[in-house]
PDB file of C-alpha atoms in Angstrom:
ATOM      1  CA  MET U1493     -32.111  -2.196 -42.682  1.00  0.00           C
ATOM      2  CA  GLN U1494     -33.818  -5.752 -43.709  1.00  0.00           C
ATOM      3  CA  SER U1495     -34.638  -4.578 -47.556  1.00  0.00           C
ATOM      4  CA  SER U1496     -30.829  -3.568 -47.751  1.00  0.00           C
ATOM      5  CA  THR U1497     -29.630  -7.031 -47.012  1.00  0.00           C
ATOM      6  CA  ARG U1498     -31.478  -8.606 -49.898  1.00  0.00           C
ATOM      7  CA  PRO U1499     -29.127  -7.678 -52.668  1.00  0.00           C
ATOM      8  CA  LEU U1500     -26.286  -9.241 -50.418  1.00  0.00           C
ATOM      9  CA  ILE U1501     -28.374 -12.503 -50.110  1.00  0.00           C
ATOM     10  CA  SER U1502     -28.887 -12.253 -53.999  1.00  0.00           C
ATOM     11  CA  ALA U1503     -25.220 -11.791 -55.103  1.00  0.00           C
ATOM     12  CA  LEU U1504     -24.362 -14.660 -52.555  1.00  0.00           C
ATOM     13  CA  PHE U1505     -26.829 -16.922 -54.316  1.00  0.00           C
ATOM     14  CA  LEU U1506     -25.549 -15.707 -57.647  1.00  0.00           C
ATOM     15  CA  LEU U1507     -22.041 -16.769 -56.379  1.00  0.00           C
ATOM     16  CA  PHE U1508     -22.988 -20.104 -55.245  1.00  0.00           C
ATOM     17  CA  THR U1509     -25.000 -20.953 -58.406  1.00  0.00           C
ATOM     18  CA  ILE U1510     -21.766 -19.990 -60.293  1.00  0.00           C
ATOM     19  CA  ILE U1511     -19.494 -22.488 -58.017  1.00  0.00           C
ATOM     20  CA  CYS U1512     -22.087 -25.135 -58.933  1.00  0.00           C
ATOM     21  CA  ILE U1513     -22.290 -24.735 -62.390  1.00  0.00           C
ATOM     22  CA  GLY U1514     -18.565 -24.634 -62.596  1.00  0.00           C
ATOM     23  CA  THR U1515     -18.374 -27.934 -60.876  1.00  0.00           C
ATOM     24  CA  VAL U1516     -20.866 -29.535 -62.839  1.00  0.00           C
ATOM     25  CA  GLY U1517     -19.187 -28.194 -65.958  1.00  0.00           C
ATOM     26  CA  TYR U1518     -15.716 -29.772 -65.076  1.00  0.00           C
ATOM     27  CA  ILE U1519     -17.594 -33.084 -64.147  1.00  0.00           C
ATOM     28  CA  VAL U1520     -19.126 -32.979 -67.498  1.00  0.00           C
ATOM     29  CA  ILE U1521     -16.418 -31.780 -69.765  1.00  0.00           C
ATOM     30  CA  GLU U1522     -13.243 -33.106 -68.203  1.00  0.00           C
ATOM     31  CA  GLY U1523     -14.712 -35.920 -66.391  1.00  0.00           C
ATOM     32  CA  TRP U1524     -13.062 -35.094 -63.125  1.00  0.00           C
ATOM     33  CA  SER U1525     -14.514 -36.304 -59.896  1.00  0.00           C
ATOM     34  CA  PHE U1526     -16.650 -33.837 -57.647  1.00  0.00           C
ATOM     35  CA  ILE U1527     -13.725 -32.836 -55.399  1.00  0.00           C
ATOM     36  CA  ASP U1528     -11.148 -32.002 -58.301  1.00  0.00           C
ATOM     37  CA  SER U1529     -13.922 -30.068 -60.078  1.00  0.00           C
ATOM     38  CA  LEU U1530     -14.872 -28.014 -57.187  1.00  0.00           C
ATOM     39  CA  TYR U1531     -11.247 -27.356 -56.316  1.00  0.00           C
ATOM     40  CA  MET U1532     -10.825 -26.032 -59.911  1.00  0.00           C
ATOM     41  CA  VAL U1533     -13.482 -23.811 -59.560  1.00  0.00           C
ATOM     42  CA  ILE U1534     -12.322 -22.320 -56.204  1.00  0.00           C
ATOM     43  CA  ILE U1535      -9.057 -21.436 -57.627  1.00  0.00           C
ATOM     44  CA  THR U1536     -10.575 -20.272 -60.497  1.00  0.00           C
ATOM     45  CA  ILE U1537     -12.665 -17.850 -58.521  1.00  0.00           C
ATOM     46  CA  THR U1538     -10.269 -16.753 -56.292  1.00  0.00           C
ATOM     47  CA  THR U1539      -7.413 -16.445 -58.976  1.00  0.00           C
ATOM     48  CA  THR U1540      -4.993 -18.076 -56.093  1.00  0.00           C
ATOM     49  CA  GLY U1541      -2.965 -19.257 -59.045  1.00  0.00           C
ATOM     50  CA  PHE U1542      -2.368 -22.798 -57.725  1.00  0.00           C
ATOM     51  CA  LYS U1543      -1.887 -25.295 -60.542  1.00  0.00           C
ATOM     52  CA  GLU U1544      -4.704 -27.298 -61.854  1.00  0.00           C
ATOM     53  CA  MET U1545      -5.290 -30.979 -60.926  1.00  0.00           C
ATOM     54  CA  HIS U1546      -5.257 -32.226 -64.638  1.00  0.00           C
ATOM     55  CA  PRO U1547      -4.367 -31.101 -67.899  1.00  0.00           C
ATOM     56  CA  LEU U1548      -7.303 -29.167 -69.480  1.00  0.00           C
ATOM     57  CA  SER U1549      -8.953 -30.389 -72.998  1.00  0.00           C
ATOM     58  CA  LYS U1550      -9.542 -27.447 -75.254  1.00  0.00           C
ATOM     59  CA  GLY U1551     -13.219 -27.331 -73.970  1.00  0.00           C
ATOM     60  CA  GLY U1552     -12.141 -27.222 -70.690  1.00  0.00           C
ATOM     61  CA  GLU U1553      -9.830 -24.298 -71.300  1.00  0.00           C
ATOM     62  CA  LEU U1554     -12.766 -22.177 -72.843  1.00  0.00           C
ATOM     63  CA  PHE U1555     -14.989 -23.169 -70.023  1.00  0.00           C
ATOM     64  CA  THR U1556     -12.399 -21.996 -67.800  1.00  0.00           C
ATOM     65  CA  ILE U1557     -12.419 -18.769 -69.256  1.00  0.00           C
ATOM     66  CA  LEU U1558     -15.866 -18.194 -69.119  1.00  0.00           C
ATOM     67  CA  LEU U1559     -16.055 -18.994 -65.641  1.00  0.00           C
ATOM     68  CA  LEU U1560     -13.161 -16.709 -64.547  1.00  0.00           C
ATOM     69  CA  ALA U1561     -14.853 -13.835 -66.246  1.00  0.00           C
ATOM     70  CA  SER U1562     -18.390 -14.506 -65.129  1.00  0.00           C
ATOM     71  CA  SER U1563     -17.221 -15.200 -61.541  1.00  0.00           C
ATOM     72  CA  PHE U1564     -14.806 -11.930 -61.337  1.00  0.00           C
ATOM     73  CA  ALA U1565     -18.021  -9.938 -62.144  1.00  0.00           C
ATOM     74  CA  VAL U1566     -20.000 -11.682 -59.584  1.00  0.00           C
ATOM     75  CA  VAL U1567     -17.019 -11.128 -56.801  1.00  0.00           C
ATOM     76  CA  LEU U1568     -16.935  -7.512 -58.059  1.00  0.00           C
ATOM     77  CA  TYR U1569     -20.778  -7.423 -57.368  1.00  0.00           C
ATOM     78  CA  VAL U1570     -20.749  -9.110 -53.865  1.00  0.00           C
ATOM     79  CA  ALA U1571     -18.009  -6.528 -52.708  1.00  0.00           C
ATOM     80  CA  GLY U1572     -19.982  -3.786 -53.886  1.00  0.00           C
ATOM     81  CA  VAL U1573     -23.096  -4.764 -52.464  1.00  0.00           C
ATOM     82  CA  GLY U1574     -21.150  -5.466 -49.240  1.00  0.00           C
ATOM     83  CA  ILE U1575     -19.719  -2.086 -49.123  1.00  0.00           C
ATOM     84  CA  GLN U1576     -22.829  -0.355 -49.886  1.00  0.00           C
ATOM     85  CA  ILE U1577     -24.539  -2.308 -46.978  1.00  0.00           C
ATOM     86  CA  LEU U1578     -21.752  -1.062 -44.406  1.00  0.00           C
ATOM     87  CA  ILE U1579     -22.044   2.523 -45.460  1.00  0.00           C
ATOM     88  CA  GLU U1580     -26.161   2.014 -45.187  1.00  0.00           C
ATOM     89  CA  SER U1581     -25.793   0.513 -41.754  1.00  0.00           C
ATOM     90  CA  LYS U1582     -23.402   3.334 -40.426  1.00  0.00           C
ATOM     91  CA  ILE U1583     -26.009   5.789 -41.995  1.00  0.00           C
ATOM     92  CA  PHE U1584     -28.659   4.076 -40.439  1.00  0.00           C
ATOM     93  CA  LYS U1585     -27.093   4.349 -37.156  1.00  0.00           C
ATOM     94  CA  ARG U1586     -26.324   7.969 -37.396  1.00  0.00           C
ATOM     95  CA  LYS U1587     -29.974   8.413 -38.217  1.00  0.00           C
ATOM     96  CA  ARG U1588     -30.937   6.587 -35.190  1.00  0.00           C
ATOM     97  CA  MET U1589     -28.986   8.419 -33.057  1.00  0.00           C
ATOM     98  CA  GLU U1590     -29.912  11.619 -34.567  1.00  0.00           C
ATOM     99  CA  ASN U1591     -33.606  10.530 -33.553  1.00  0.00           C
ATOM    100  CA  ARG U1592     -32.710   9.930 -30.211  1.00  0.00           C
ATOM    101  CA  ILE U1593     -30.843  13.393 -29.792  1.00  0.00           C
ATOM    102  CA  ARG U1594     -34.029  15.192 -31.264  1.00  0.00           C
ATOM    103  CA  LYS U1595     -36.273  13.625 -28.343  1.00  0.00           C
ATOM    104  CA  LEU U1596     -34.161  14.503 -25.492  1.00  0.00           C
ATOM    105  CA  GLU U1597     -35.538  16.974 -22.961  1.00  0.00           C
ATOM    106  CA  ASN U1598     -34.046  18.516 -19.542  1.00  0.00           C
ATOM    107  CA  HIS U1599     -30.526  17.012 -20.914  1.00  0.00           C
ATOM    108  CA  TYR U1600     -26.893  18.052 -20.552  1.00  0.00           C
ATOM    109  CA  ILE U1601     -24.714  18.868 -23.483  1.00  0.00           C
ATOM    110  CA  VAL U1602     -21.073  17.978 -22.994  1.00  0.00           C
ATOM    111  CA  CYS U1603     -18.918  19.864 -25.725  1.00  0.00           C
ATOM    112  CA  GLY U1604     -15.545  18.220 -25.813  1.00  0.00           C
ATOM    113  CA  TYR U1605     -14.692  14.538 -25.091  1.00  0.00           C
ATOM    114  CA  GLY U1606     -10.949  15.051 -24.188  1.00  0.00           C
ATOM    115  CA  ARG U1607      -9.686  13.543 -20.695  1.00  0.00           C
ATOM    116  CA  MET U1608     -12.016  15.976 -18.705  1.00  0.00           C
ATOM    117  CA  GLY U1609     -15.195  15.567 -21.093  1.00  0.00           C
ATOM    118  CA  THR U1610     -14.754  11.795 -20.396  1.00  0.00           C
ATOM    119  CA  HIS U1611     -14.749  12.081 -16.494  1.00  0.00           C
ATOM    120  CA  ILE U1612     -17.922  14.157 -17.034  1.00  0.00           C
ATOM    121  CA  CYS U1613     -19.622  11.885 -19.122  1.00  0.00           C
ATOM    122  CA  GLU U1614     -18.790   9.089 -16.702  1.00  0.00           C
ATOM    123  CA  GLU U1615     -20.265  11.049 -13.735  1.00  0.00           C
ATOM    124  CA  LEU U1616     -23.541  11.847 -15.722  1.00  0.00           C
ATOM    125  CA  LEU U1617     -23.968   8.149 -16.819  1.00  0.00           C
ATOM    126  CA  HIS U1618     -23.568   7.108 -13.212  1.00  0.00           C
ATOM    127  CA  ALA U1619     -26.087  10.098 -11.933  1.00  0.00           C
ATOM    128  CA  GLY U1620     -28.566   8.504 -14.607  1.00  0.00           C
ATOM    129  CA  ALA U1621     -28.545  12.233 -16.349  1.00  0.00           C
ATOM    130  CA  ASP U1622     -29.514  12.190 -19.985  1.00  0.00           C
ATOM    131  CA  PHE U1623     -26.500  14.235 -22.046  1.00  0.00           C
ATOM    132  CA  VAL U1624     -25.212  14.306 -25.520  1.00  0.00           C
ATOM    133  CA  VAL U1625     -21.494  15.022 -26.216  1.00  0.00           C
ATOM    134  CA  VAL U1626     -20.457  17.461 -29.328  1.00  0.00           C
ATOM    135  CA  GLU U1627     -17.035  16.277 -30.485  1.00  0.00           C
ATOM    136  CA  ASN U1628     -15.757  17.116 -33.912  1.00  0.00           C
ATOM    137  CA  ASN U1629     -12.437  15.296 -33.509  1.00  0.00           C
ATOM    138  CA  SER U1630     -12.727  12.186 -35.481  1.00  0.00           C
ATOM    139  CA  ALA U1631     -10.272  10.371 -33.436  1.00  0.00           C
ATOM    140  CA  ASN U1632     -12.569  10.401 -30.395  1.00  0.00           C
ATOM    141  CA  HIS U1633     -15.687   9.084 -32.242  1.00  0.00           C
ATOM    142  CA  PRO U1634     -14.569   5.137 -31.659  1.00  0.00           C
ATOM    143  CA  LYS U1635     -14.341   5.863 -28.161  1.00  0.00           C
ATOM    144  CA  LEU U1636     -17.823   7.381 -28.209  1.00  0.00           C
ATOM    145  CA  ASP U1637     -19.029   4.484 -29.978  1.00  0.00           C
ATOM    146  CA  ALA U1638     -17.542   2.270 -27.800  1.00  0.00           C
ATOM    147  CA  ALA U1639     -19.169   4.132 -24.781  1.00  0.00           C
ATOM    148  CA  GLY U1640     -22.587   4.005 -26.469  1.00  0.00           C
ATOM    149  CA  TYR U1641     -23.038   7.711 -25.913  1.00  0.00           C
ATOM    150  CA  LEU U1642     -25.139  10.020 -27.975  1.00  0.00           C
ATOM    151  CA  TYR U1643     -22.867  12.210 -30.032  1.00  0.00           C
ATOM    152  CA  ASP U1644     -22.734  14.899 -32.604  1.00  0.00           C
ATOM    153  CA  THR U1645     -19.563  15.406 -34.831  1.00  0.00           C
ATOM    154  CA  GLY U1646     -20.129  19.251 -35.217  1.00  0.00           C
ATOM    155  CA  ASP U1647     -18.466  22.329 -34.246  1.00  0.00           C
ATOM    156  CA  ALA U1648     -19.878  23.410 -30.656  1.00  0.00           C
ATOM    157  CA  SER U1649     -19.344  27.055 -31.477  1.00  0.00           C
ATOM    158  CA  GLN U1650     -21.898  26.844 -34.724  1.00  0.00           C
ATOM    159  CA  ASP U1651     -25.619  27.482 -33.878  1.00  0.00           C
ATOM    160  CA  GLU U1652     -26.855  24.725 -36.168  1.00  0.00           C
ATOM    161  CA  THR U1653     -24.689  22.006 -34.070  1.00  0.00           C
ATOM    162  CA  LEU U1654     -25.956  23.345 -30.534  1.00  0.00           C
ATOM    163  CA  GLU U1655     -29.633  23.208 -32.464  1.00  0.00           C
ATOM    164  CA  ARG U1656     -29.140  19.831 -33.405  1.00  0.00           C
ATOM    165  CA  VAL U1657     -28.419  18.583 -29.953  1.00  0.00           C
ATOM    166  CA  GLY U1658     -31.383  20.547 -28.574  1.00  0.00           C
ATOM    167  CA  ILE U1659     -30.008  23.443 -26.861  1.00  0.00           C
ATOM    168  CA  LYS U1660     -33.294  25.066 -26.338  1.00  0.00           C
ATOM    169  CA  LYS U1661     -34.652  22.235 -24.353  1.00  0.00           C
ATOM    170  CA  ALA U1662     -31.426  21.436 -22.458  1.00  0.00           C
ATOM    171  CA  LYS U1663     -31.068  21.962 -18.923  1.00  0.00           C
ATOM    172  CA  GLY U1664     -27.196  22.717 -18.840  1.00  0.00           C
ATOM    173  CA  LEU U1665     -24.088  22.792 -21.129  1.00  0.00           C
ATOM    174  CA  VAL U1666     -20.446  22.116 -20.119  1.00  0.00           C
ATOM    175  CA  ALA U1667     -17.651  23.612 -22.422  1.00  0.00           C
ATOM    176  CA  VAL U1668     -14.315  21.648 -22.118  1.00  0.00           C
ATOM    177  CA  LEU U1669     -13.208  21.880 -25.636  1.00  0.00           C
ATOM    178  CA  PRO U1670      -9.261  21.971 -26.247  1.00  0.00           C
ATOM    179  CA  THR U1671      -8.761  25.769 -26.355  1.00  0.00           C
ATOM    180  CA  ASP U1672      -9.872  28.800 -24.391  1.00  0.00           C
ATOM    181  CA  PRO U1673     -11.341  30.657 -27.558  1.00  0.00           C
ATOM    182  CA  GLU U1674     -13.412  27.716 -28.745  1.00  0.00           C
ATOM    183  CA  ASN U1675     -14.906  27.356 -24.826  1.00  0.00           C
ATOM    184  CA  VAL U1676     -15.650  31.304 -24.792  1.00  0.00           C
ATOM    185  CA  PHE U1677     -17.267  31.302 -28.223  1.00  0.00           C
ATOM    186  CA  THR U1678     -19.414  28.104 -27.449  1.00  0.00           C
ATOM    187  CA  THR U1679     -20.406  29.705 -24.060  1.00  0.00           C
ATOM    188  CA  LEU U1680     -21.404  32.988 -26.077  1.00  0.00           C
ATOM    189  CA  THR U1681     -23.286  30.761 -28.716  1.00  0.00           C
ATOM    190  CA  ALA U1682     -25.177  28.736 -25.877  1.00  0.00           C
ATOM    191  CA  LYS U1683     -26.410  31.692 -24.032  1.00  0.00           C
ATOM    192  CA  TYR U1684     -27.807  33.358 -27.512  1.00  0.00           C
ATOM    193  CA  LEU U1685     -29.911  30.358 -28.131  1.00  0.00           C
ATOM    194  CA  ASN U1686     -30.676  29.606 -24.701  1.00  0.00           C
ATOM    195  CA  PRO U1687     -30.159  32.582 -22.180  1.00  0.00           C
ATOM    196  CA  LYS U1688     -31.590  30.325 -19.284  1.00  0.00           C
ATOM    197  CA  ILE U1689     -29.341  27.512 -20.014  1.00  0.00           C
ATOM    198  CA  PHE U1690     -26.878  26.834 -17.007  1.00  0.00           C
ATOM    199  CA  VAL U1691     -23.393  26.991 -18.456  1.00  0.00           C
ATOM    200  CA  VAL U1692     -20.078  25.516 -16.883  1.00  0.00           C
ATOM    201  CA  ALA U1693     -16.957  26.373 -18.648  1.00  0.00           C
ATOM    202  CA  ARG U1694     -13.188  25.561 -18.398  1.00  0.00           C
ATOM    203  CA  ALA U1695     -10.552  28.296 -18.451  1.00  0.00           C
ATOM    204  CA  ILE U1696      -7.008  26.964 -18.957  1.00  0.00           C
ATOM    205  CA  GLU U1697      -5.418  30.318 -18.570  1.00  0.00           C
ATOM    206  CA  GLU U1698      -6.555  32.575 -15.518  1.00  0.00           C
ATOM    207  CA  GLU U1699      -7.196  35.754 -17.994  1.00  0.00           C
ATOM    208  CA  THR U1700      -9.923  33.811 -19.757  1.00  0.00           C
ATOM    209  CA  VAL U1701     -12.044  33.464 -16.714  1.00  0.00           C
ATOM    210  CA  PRO U1702     -13.726  37.153 -16.933  1.00  0.00           C
ATOM    211  CA  LYS U1703     -13.996  36.608 -20.899  1.00  0.00           C
ATOM    212  CA  LEU U1704     -15.929  33.525 -19.954  1.00  0.00           C
ATOM    213  CA  LYS U1705     -17.952  35.199 -17.421  1.00  0.00           C
ATOM    214  CA  LYS U1706     -18.639  37.923 -19.778  1.00  0.00           C
ATOM    215  CA  ALA U1707     -19.728  35.625 -22.455  1.00  0.00           C
ATOM    216  CA  GLY U1708     -22.545  34.148 -19.999  1.00  0.00           C
ATOM    217  CA  ALA U1709     -20.765  31.200 -18.213  1.00  0.00           C
ATOM    218  CA  ASP U1710     -22.603  30.590 -14.801  1.00  0.00           C
ATOM    219  CA  ARG U1711     -19.716  28.718 -13.500  1.00  0.00           C
ATOM    220  CA  VAL U1712     -16.121  28.740 -14.714  1.00  0.00           C
ATOM    221  CA  ILE U1713     -13.263  26.282 -13.505  1.00  0.00           C
ATOM    222  CA  ASN U1714      -9.836  26.527 -13.919  1.00  0.00           C
ATOM    223  CA  PRO U1715      -8.749  22.724 -13.316  1.00  0.00           C
ATOM    224  CA  TYR U1716      -5.187  23.887 -12.321  1.00  0.00           C
ATOM    225  CA  GLU U1717      -6.605  26.423  -9.545  1.00  0.00           C
ATOM    226  CA  LEU U1718      -9.216  23.981  -8.490  1.00  0.00           C
ATOM    227  CA  GLY U1719      -6.619  21.203  -8.273  1.00  0.00           C
ATOM    228  CA  GLY U1720      -4.221  23.255  -6.408  1.00  0.00           C
ATOM    229  CA  VAL U1721      -7.017  24.120  -3.679  1.00  0.00           C
ATOM    230  CA  ARG U1722      -7.929  20.428  -3.482  1.00  0.00           C
ATOM    231  CA  MET U1723      -4.370  19.337  -2.848  1.00  0.00           C
ATOM    232  CA  ALA U1724      -3.647  22.093  -0.379  1.00  0.00           C
ATOM    233  CA  SER U1725      -6.981  21.059   1.456  1.00  0.00           C
ATOM    234  CA  LEU U1726      -6.045  17.374   1.606  1.00  0.00           C
ATOM    235  CA  LEU U1727      -2.630  18.877   3.119  1.00  0.00           C
ATOM    236  CA  LEU U1728      -4.322  21.040   5.604  1.00  0.00           C
ATOM    237  CA  ARG U1729      -7.609  19.466   6.345  1.00  0.00           C
ATOM    238  CA  PRO U1730      -7.763  15.785   4.819  1.00  0.00           C
ATOM    239  CA  GLY U1731     -10.740  14.899   7.093  1.00  0.00           C
ATOM    240  CA  VAL U1732     -12.672  17.459   5.940  1.00  0.00           C
ATOM    241  CA  ALA U1733     -11.651  17.389   2.190  1.00  0.00           C
ATOM    242  CA  ASP U1734     -12.462  13.591   2.413  1.00  0.00           C
ATOM    243  CA  PHE U1735     -15.880  14.303   3.691  1.00  0.00           C
ATOM    244  CA  ILE U1736     -16.586  16.690   1.099  1.00  0.00           C
ATOM    245  CA  GLU U1737     -15.469  14.038  -1.490  1.00  0.00           C
ATOM    246  CA  ILE U1738     -17.486  11.354   0.122  1.00  0.00           C
ATOM    247  CA  VAL U1739     -20.840  13.201  -0.104  1.00  0.00           C
ATOM    248  CA  SER U1740     -20.208  15.025  -3.432  1.00  0.00           C
ATOM    249  CA  ALA U1741     -19.111  11.940  -5.228  1.00  0.00           C
ATOM    250  CA  ASN U1742     -22.234  10.005  -7.042  1.00  0.00           C
ATOM    251  CA  LYS U1743     -20.357   6.779  -6.773  1.00  0.00           C
ATOM    252  CA  ASN U1744     -21.001   6.552  -2.745  1.00  0.00           C
ATOM    253  CA  ILE U1745     -23.968   4.614  -1.918  1.00  0.00           C
ATOM    254  CA  ASP U1746     -24.231   5.246   1.628  1.00  0.00           C
ATOM    255  CA  LEU U1747     -24.037   9.102   1.691  1.00  0.00           C
ATOM    256  CA  GLN U1748     -24.704  11.689  -0.596  1.00  0.00           C
ATOM    257  CA  ILE U1749     -25.221  15.828  -1.030  1.00  0.00           C
ATOM    258  CA  GLU U1750     -27.998  16.785  -3.482  1.00  0.00           C
ATOM    259  CA  GLU U1751     -29.763  20.001  -4.474  1.00  0.00           C
ATOM    260  CA  PHE U1752     -33.144  20.276  -5.911  1.00  0.00           C
ATOM    261  CA  VAL U1753     -35.740  23.094  -6.137  1.00  0.00           C
ATOM    262  CA  VAL U1754     -39.138  23.119  -4.438  1.00  0.00           C
ATOM    263  CA  LYS U1755     -41.817  22.376  -7.056  1.00  0.00           C
ATOM    264  CA  LYS U1756     -44.907  23.813  -7.486  1.00  0.00           C
ATOM    265  CA  GLY U1757     -47.353  21.932  -5.506  1.00  0.00           C
ATOM    266  CA  SER U1758     -44.957  20.754  -3.135  1.00  0.00           C
ATOM    267  CA  LYS U1759     -45.935  19.979   0.590  1.00  0.00           C
ATOM    268  CA  MET U1760     -42.967  21.928   1.611  1.00  0.00           C
ATOM    269  CA  HIS U1761     -44.362  25.447   0.324  1.00  0.00           C
ATOM    270  CA  LYS U1762     -44.986  27.809   3.174  1.00  0.00           C
ATOM    271  CA  LYS U1763     -44.047  25.297   5.663  1.00  0.00           C
ATOM    272  CA  LYS U1764     -41.147  26.071   8.480  1.00  0.00           C
ATOM    273  CA  LEU U1765     -38.279  23.556   8.395  1.00  0.00           C
ATOM    274  CA  SER U1766     -39.259  22.289  11.842  1.00  0.00           C
ATOM    275  CA  GLU U1767     -42.671  21.400  10.330  1.00  0.00           C
ATOM    276  CA  LEU U1768     -41.150  19.100   7.857  1.00  0.00           C
ATOM    277  CA  PRO U1769     -40.261  15.335   8.408  1.00  0.00           C
ATOM    278  CA  ILE U1770     -37.159  16.127   6.559  1.00  0.00           C
ATOM    279  CA  ARG U1771     -34.884  14.344   9.395  1.00  0.00           C
ATOM    280  CA  THR U1772     -37.357  12.079  11.046  1.00  0.00           C
ATOM    281  CA  GLU U1773     -38.932  10.492   7.603  1.00  0.00           C
ATOM    282  CA  PHE U1774     -36.337  10.940   5.197  1.00  0.00           C
ATOM    283  CA  ASN U1775     -33.175  10.927   7.829  1.00  0.00           C
ATOM    284  CA  ALA U1776     -31.531  13.724   5.793  1.00  0.00           C
ATOM    285  CA  ILE U1777     -29.979  17.046   7.024  1.00  0.00           C
ATOM    286  CA  VAL U1778     -30.641  20.517   5.149  1.00  0.00           C
ATOM    287  CA  VAL U1779     -27.383  22.131   4.991  1.00  0.00           C
ATOM    288  CA  SER U1780     -28.240  25.575   3.105  1.00  0.00           C
ATOM    289  CA  VAL U1781     -31.537  27.022   1.829  1.00  0.00           C
ATOM    290  CA  GLN U1782     -31.261  29.371  -1.201  1.00  0.00           C
ATOM    291  CA  ASP U1783     -33.917  31.944  -1.994  1.00  0.00           C
ATOM    292  CA  ASN U1784     -33.446  31.876  -5.961  1.00  0.00           C
ATOM    293  CA  GLU U1785     -34.926  35.149  -6.205  1.00  0.00           C
ATOM    294  CA  LYS U1786     -32.614  36.998  -3.826  1.00  0.00           C
ATOM    295  CA  GLY U1787     -29.647  34.534  -4.746  1.00  0.00           C
ATOM    296  CA  ALA U1788     -28.190  34.238  -1.263  1.00  0.00           C
ATOM    297  CA  PHE U1789     -27.472  30.843   0.503  1.00  0.00           C
ATOM    298  CA  VAL U1790     -28.739  30.665   3.930  1.00  0.00           C
ATOM    299  CA  TYR U1791     -26.481  27.879   5.780  1.00  0.00           C
ATOM    300  CA  ASN U1792     -27.535  25.823   8.641  1.00  0.00           C
ATOM    301  CA  PRO U1793     -31.174  27.331   8.540  1.00  0.00           C
ATOM    302  CA  LYS U1794     -33.106  27.587  11.674  1.00  0.00           C
ATOM    303  CA  GLY U1795     -36.099  25.497  12.121  1.00  0.00           C
ATOM    304  CA  ASP U1796     -38.477  28.523  11.724  1.00  0.00           C
ATOM    305  CA  ALA U1797     -36.855  29.132   8.077  1.00  0.00           C
ATOM    306  CA  VAL U1798     -40.069  29.215   5.563  1.00  0.00           C
ATOM    307  CA  ILE U1799     -39.829  27.204   2.640  1.00  0.00           C
ATOM    308  CA  GLU U1800     -41.396  28.428  -0.578  1.00  0.00           C
ATOM    309  CA  GLU U1801     -41.862  26.997  -3.987  1.00  0.00           C
ATOM    310  CA  GLY U1802     -38.448  27.963  -6.340  1.00  0.00           C
ATOM    311  CA  TYR U1803     -36.378  27.559  -3.075  1.00  0.00           C
ATOM    312  CA  THR U1804     -33.174  25.480  -3.868  1.00  0.00           C
ATOM    313  CA  LEU U1805     -32.233  22.981  -0.892  1.00  0.00           C
ATOM    314  CA  ILE U1806     -29.000  21.601  -0.211  1.00  0.00           C
ATOM    315  CA  VAL U1807     -29.339  18.313   1.525  1.00  0.00           C
ATOM    316  CA  ILE U1808     -27.263  15.330   2.825  1.00  0.00           C
ATOM    317  CA  GLY U1809     -28.599  12.010   3.105  1.00  0.00           C
ATOM    318  CA  GLU U1810     -28.881   8.422   1.493  1.00  0.00           C
ATOM    319  CA  PRO U1811     -29.261   8.490  -2.134  1.00  0.00           C
ATOM    320  CA  LYS U1812     -32.652   6.471  -1.795  1.00  0.00           C
ATOM    321  CA  ASN U1813     -34.163   9.281   0.771  1.00  0.00           C
ATOM    322  CA  LEU U1814     -32.880  12.099  -1.399  1.00  0.00           C
ATOM    323  CA  GLU U1815     -34.941  10.622  -4.542  1.00  0.00           C
ATOM    324  CA  LYS U1816     -38.246  10.286  -2.279  1.00  0.00           C
ATOM    325  CA  LEU U1817     -37.661  14.001  -0.849  1.00  0.00           C
ATOM    326  CA  LYS U1818     -37.317  15.479  -3.985  1.00  0.00           C
ATOM    327  CA  ASP U1819     -41.264  14.376  -4.795  1.00  0.00           C
ATOM    328  CA  TYR U1820     -42.243  15.154  -1.369  1.00  0.00           C
TER     329      TYR U1820
END
């Protein structure tokens, strides 16, 4: 970028030189004062059409013609260099973003930056998760730039687009594109490129749900159904609904529900829940345990339940303690 500004500096210096030569020229040829000469040069270069300060001699008229021709060429050159730098700046920013996207690992891919996609990105950002957005609607690109998100402008249903955003290294993908067919095809493409990736997809129409599951979506969300269930819960069990929102929202700083997989080499491996300091040291509660091989959740597990590598724990506690527990 530094080298690309040199032509602009040279062009501006050339324009400044033209102004100086023009001013000196009118002083010498017409005998005008410095201010009158500078004024004449400026209105000549800018072609504003203001009347000259004094009548021009034949030599002054010829000098004005030469000044106008040369300054017009310089102004065009300056404008051209400025446009070139603007284009190069956008290209440079795009390439820098592409480099950052290529370095992502264990990240999330958000396909679609509409109203739902916007909220998803806000939640991922608040959770400190790495993510990249795929959005081919140019009307949304200024919003993505303003938010400072990494994004790709391609079609999310195309192999090359998902490969550019690191589909094979990604941890999860959410498909919230404007139409159900787009979400189905994007899910199908994502699972084809990375069968292990966790995919959450939105279904606007009820009949699309089985199609998305058939395409490989691990979870399918119907916003109308989900909204209806949520509103009914608020009517019937407002206290329960409020508690679930409190512990599941990342914005809550006192209490949070989190899940994590017991890593290889963890101190929890082959230990009973009663032997682990989850409650005493981390002030957390294990709500559920899942054996990932069997896939079944055990709710409110007993103290003699044995934890092994690969198990998923659903835990409620303070965010800072949950972070420590993940590394236990």
